[in-house]
C-alpha cells in the first residue's frame, strides 16, 4: 500500500508541476511579449522542457503518466488494474487543479477563476484526437524499443503538436480540466472541456489499436 501511495503522490506532483509549467509559461510569455505567436512558442518550449524533466524524475516511481488517457490505455493493455487506474486518474486531476491554484498564487492572480477562452468546433476536436493519438503512438512504440528516450520524444512531440494542431495540443484530460479554471493564455471554457476529453480518449484508444495491429504485423513478418 505504501508503494501505491508513493505512485499516486508522484502522479499528483508531476501533474501539478506540468500544469504549472503550461499555465505559468503562458502567463509569463503573454505578459512579456504581447505577441500571440511568440507567447505560444515560449509556452511550447517550457511545456516540453518540463515534460522531459518530470518524466525522467517520476518515470521510475509511477510510470509518469500525468494523463488519464495514458493510464486508461495502460489499463486496457492489462498492465494496470482498473482500480489503480481510477486512483491514478483522481491523483492526476487533483494534481492538475493544484497546479492551477499554485500558478495563480505565484503570479498574484485570483486563485479561483473560470476561463472564457472558447475552444470548440470540429477542427478543434479533430486536433485533440490527433494530438492524443500522436502522443500515445509515441509512448507505445518507443517503450518497446528505446524506453530511455521516452522523456525526450514525448517532450519533442508535444512541442511540435502545440504548433501543428489547431487546438495547441492539450492531449490530456487532467490538464484540460485544470485549464478550465484559469482565465489566462492557456485557458479553456468549461463548456468546451467534455468534447475535448472525448476526442482525447478516442485518439488514445485508436493509437492503442494501431499499435497492437502494427506490432502484431511486425512479429508475423519477422
Short mmCIF file of C-alpha atoms in Angstrom, two decimals:
data_model
loop_
_atom_site.label_atom_id
_atom_site.label_comp_id
_atom_site.label_asym_id
_atom_site.label_seq_id
_atom_site.Cartn_x
_atom_site.Cartn_y
_atom_site.Cartn_z
CA UNK A 1 0.00 0.00 0.00
CA UNK A 2 2.85 2.40 0.79
CA UNK A 3 4.20 1.78 -2.72
CA UNK A 4 0.82 2.75 -4.21
CA UNK A 5 0.72 5.96 -2.19
CA UNK A 6 4.17 6.87 -3.48
CA UNK A 7 3.00 6.27 -7.04
CA UNK A 8 -0.11 8.39 -6.52
CA UNK A 9 1.97 11.14 -4.94
CA UNK A 10 4.29 11.06 -7.96
CA UNK A 11 1.36 11.30 -10.36
CA UNK A 12 -0.22 14.18 -8.43
CA UNK A 13 3.03 16.09 -8.00
CA UNK A 14 4.11 15.53 -11.59
CA UNK A 15 0.75 16.67 -12.99
CA UNK A 16 0.74 19.69 -10.67
CA UNK A 17 4.17 20.80 -11.91
CA UNK A 18 3.22 20.09 -15.53
CA UNK A 19 0.12 22.27 -15.25
CA UNK A 20 2.14 24.97 -13.52
CA UNK A 21 4.56 24.90 -16.45
CA UNK A 22 1.75 25.10 -19.00
CA UNK A 23 -0.22 27.89 -17.36
CA UNK A 24 2.69 29.76 -15.82
CA UNK A 25 4.71 29.94 -19.02
CA UNK A 26 1.58 31.10 -20.85
CA UNK A 27 1.06 33.92 -18.36
CA UNK A 28 4.71 34.95 -18.37
CA UNK A 29 5.01 34.89 -22.15
CA UNK A 30 1.76 36.81 -22.62
CA UNK A 31 2.84 39.44 -20.09
CA UNK A 32 6.32 39.90 -21.55
CA UNK A 33 5.67 39.73 -25.28
CA UNK A 34 2.12 40.77 -26.14
CA UNK A 35 2.69 38.67 -29.26
CA UNK A 36 0.47 35.59 -29.55
CA UNK A 37 2.86 33.65 -31.79
CA UNK A 38 5.88 34.31 -29.59
CA UNK A 39 3.84 33.51 -26.48
CA UNK A 40 2.82 30.17 -27.98
CA UNK A 41 6.45 29.39 -28.82
CA UNK A 42 7.53 30.15 -25.25
CA UNK A 43 4.61 28.10 -23.93
CA UNK A 44 5.55 25.12 -26.11
CA UNK A 45 9.24 25.20 -25.16
CA UNK A 46 8.51 25.45 -21.43
CA UNK A 47 5.96 22.64 -21.54
CA UNK A 48 8.27 20.34 -23.50
CA UNK A 49 11.18 21.03 -21.17
CA UNK A 50 9.02 20.36 -18.11
CA UNK A 51 7.77 17.09 -19.60
CA UNK A 52 11.30 15.85 -20.27
CA UNK A 53 12.36 16.59 -16.70
CA UNK A 54 9.20 15.32 -14.98
CA UNK A 55 9.03 12.05 -16.93
CA UNK A 56 12.71 11.43 -16.22
CA UNK A 57 12.22 12.05 -12.49
CA UNK A 58 8.94 10.30 -11.83
CA UNK A 59 9.04 7.59 -14.51
CA UNK A 60 10.85 5.08 -12.27
CA UNK A 61 8.30 5.66 -9.48
CA UNK A 62 4.88 5.72 -11.13
CA UNK A 63 5.48 5.43 -14.86
CA UNK A 64 4.96 9.21 -15.14
CA UNK A 65 1.59 9.06 -16.86
CA UNK A 66 0.35 12.51 -15.69
CA UNK A 67 -2.54 11.86 -18.06
CA UNK A 68 -5.77 9.84 -17.62
CA UNK A 69 -5.70 8.91 -21.31
CA UNK A 70 -2.32 7.24 -20.84
CA UNK A 71 -3.48 5.45 -17.68
CA UNK A 72 -6.62 4.25 -19.50
CA UNK A 73 -4.61 2.78 -22.36
CA UNK A 74 -2.18 1.07 -19.99
CA UNK A 75 -5.18 -0.43 -18.20
CA UNK A 76 -6.78 -1.58 -21.45
CA UNK A 77 -3.49 -3.31 -22.26
CA UNK A 78 -3.91 -5.18 -18.95
CA UNK A 79 -0.76 -3.68 -17.49
CA UNK A 80 -2.60 -1.91 -14.67
CA UNK A 81 -5.66 -2.95 -12.60
CA UNK A 82 -8.78 -0.87 -13.16
CA UNK A 83 -8.87 0.21 -9.52
CA UNK A 84 -5.32 1.57 -9.73
CA UNK A 85 -6.23 3.36 -12.94
CA UNK A 86 -9.11 5.16 -11.20
CA UNK A 87 -6.76 6.16 -8.36
CA UNK A 88 -4.17 7.41 -10.88
CA UNK A 89 -6.80 9.48 -12.70
CA UNK A 90 -8.03 11.04 -9.47
CA UNK A 91 -4.48 11.90 -8.44
CA UNK A 92 -3.81 13.43 -11.85
CA UNK A 93 -6.94 15.59 -11.82
CA UNK A 94 -6.34 16.77 -8.26
CA UNK A 95 -2.71 17.43 -9.06
CA UNK A 96 -3.69 19.43 -12.12
CA UNK A 97 -6.15 21.57 -10.20
CA UNK A 98 -3.48 22.17 -7.55
CA UNK A 99 -1.13 23.27 -10.32
CA UNK A 100 -3.65 25.87 -11.46
CA UNK A 101 -4.03 27.27 -7.94
CA UNK A 102 -0.26 27.26 -7.41
CA UNK A 103 0.33 29.19 -10.62
CA UNK A 104 -2.30 31.80 -9.80
CA UNK A 105 -0.68 32.27 -6.39
CA UNK A 106 2.78 32.71 -7.94
CA UNK A 107 1.51 35.41 -10.30
CA UNK A 108 -0.65 37.16 -7.67
CA UNK A 109 -3.85 36.36 -9.56
CA UNK A 110 -7.23 35.44 -8.05
CA UNK A 111 -6.94 31.79 -7.06
CA UNK A 112 -10.40 30.79 -8.31
CA UNK A 113 -11.11 31.61 -11.95
CA UNK A 114 -13.30 30.27 -14.74
CA UNK A 115 -11.96 30.53 -18.26
CA UNK A 116 -13.95 32.24 -21.02
CA UNK A 117 -11.49 31.18 -23.75
CA UNK A 118 -13.63 29.45 -26.38
CA UNK A 119 -12.09 26.34 -27.91
CA UNK A 120 -14.73 24.46 -29.86
CA UNK A 121 -15.69 23.19 -33.28
CA UNK A 122 -14.96 20.17 -35.46
CA UNK A 123 -11.44 21.33 -36.29
CA UNK A 124 -10.53 21.70 -32.62
CA UNK A 125 -11.97 18.29 -31.76
CA UNK A 126 -10.13 16.64 -34.64
CA UNK A 127 -6.95 18.39 -33.49
CA UNK A 128 -7.33 16.93 -29.99
CA UNK A 129 -7.91 13.48 -31.47
CA UNK A 130 -4.70 13.84 -33.49
CA UNK A 131 -2.75 15.29 -30.55
CA UNK A 132 -3.69 12.42 -28.24
CA UNK A 133 -3.24 9.83 -30.99
CA UNK A 134 0.28 11.02 -31.71
CA UNK A 135 1.20 11.21 -28.04
CA UNK A 136 0.09 7.64 -27.36
CA UNK A 137 1.70 6.32 -30.53
CA UNK A 138 4.94 7.90 -29.39
CA UNK A 139 4.69 6.35 -25.93
CA UNK A 140 3.55 2.90 -27.05
CA UNK A 141 6.16 2.48 -29.77
CA UNK A 142 9.19 3.95 -28.04
CA UNK A 143 8.74 1.93 -24.85
CA UNK A 144 9.17 -1.28 -26.87
CA UNK A 145 12.41 -0.20 -28.48
CA UNK A 146 14.14 2.62 -26.57
CA UNK A 147 12.32 3.31 -23.32
CA UNK A 148 15.11 5.59 -22.12
CA UNK A 149 14.23 8.00 -24.93
CA UNK A 150 10.60 8.36 -23.82
CA UNK A 151 11.02 11.67 -21.92
CA UNK A 152 12.77 13.38 -24.82
CA UNK A 153 10.48 12.06 -27.54
CA UNK A 154 7.32 12.89 -25.62
CA UNK A 155 8.60 16.41 -24.97
CA UNK A 156 9.52 16.90 -28.62
CA UNK A 157 6.17 15.58 -29.83
CA UNK A 158 4.19 17.90 -27.55
CA UNK A 159 6.34 20.89 -28.52
CA UNK A 160 5.62 20.24 -32.20
CA UNK A 161 1.93 19.46 -31.60
CA UNK A 162 1.50 22.88 -29.98
CA UNK A 163 2.11 24.22 -33.47
CA UNK A 164 0.64 21.72 -35.91
CA UNK A 165 -2.71 21.17 -34.15
CA UNK A 166 -5.49 23.75 -34.24
CA UNK A 167 -6.14 23.22 -30.52
CA UNK A 168 -2.48 23.71 -29.46
CA UNK A 169 -2.40 20.10 -28.25
CA UNK A 170 -3.97 19.70 -24.83
CA UNK A 171 -3.89 15.88 -25.32
CA UNK A 172 -4.60 15.28 -21.62
CA UNK A 173 -7.97 15.19 -19.79
CA UNK A 174 -6.45 16.18 -16.42
CA UNK A 175 -4.64 19.16 -17.90
CA UNK A 176 -7.77 20.12 -19.84
CA UNK A 177 -9.84 20.18 -16.65
CA UNK A 178 -7.16 22.20 -14.85
CA UNK A 179 -7.01 24.74 -17.68
CA UNK A 180 -10.75 25.35 -17.41
CA UNK A 181 -10.07 27.07 -14.09
CA UNK A 182 -7.64 29.69 -15.35
CA UNK A 183 -8.79 32.74 -17.29
CA UNK A 184 -5.34 33.24 -18.79
CA UNK A 185 -3.49 32.47 -22.03
CA UNK A 186 -3.82 28.70 -21.54
CA UNK A 187 -7.48 28.61 -20.52
CA UNK A 188 -10.45 26.75 -21.99
CA UNK A 189 -14.14 27.34 -21.31
CA UNK A 190 -15.64 24.63 -19.06
CA UNK A 191 -18.38 24.10 -21.65
CA UNK A 192 -15.72 23.08 -24.18
CA UNK A 193 -13.98 20.58 -21.89
CA UNK A 194 -16.20 17.47 -22.40
CA UNK A 195 -15.77 17.42 -26.18
CA UNK A 196 -12.00 17.85 -25.82
CA UNK A 197 -11.81 14.96 -23.38
CA UNK A 198 -13.93 12.68 -25.59
CA UNK A 199 -11.66 13.47 -28.56
CA UNK A 200 -8.55 12.81 -26.47
CA UNK A 201 -9.84 9.43 -25.24
CA UNK A 202 -10.86 8.45 -28.78
CA UNK A 203 -7.42 9.40 -30.09
CA UNK A 204 -5.67 7.46 -27.33
CA UNK A 205 -7.72 4.30 -27.86
CA UNK A 206 -7.21 4.49 -31.62
CA UNK A 207 -3.47 4.78 -31.05
CA UNK A 208 -3.62 1.68 -28.87
CA UNK A 209 -5.44 -0.28 -31.59
CA UNK A 210 -2.96 0.85 -34.26
CA UNK A 211 -0.02 0.00 -32.02
CA UNK A 212 -1.33 -3.51 -31.34
CA UNK A 213 -2.01 -4.12 -35.02
CA UNK A 214 1.37 -2.87 -36.21
CA UNK A 215 3.32 -4.73 -33.57
CA UNK A 216 1.49 -7.97 -34.39
CA UNK A 217 2.18 -7.44 -38.07
CA UNK A 218 5.86 -6.83 -37.30
CA UNK A 219 6.07 -10.02 -35.23
CA UNK A 220 4.39 -12.01 -38.00
CA UNK A 221 6.78 -10.57 -40.58
CA UNK A 222 9.84 -11.45 -38.53
#
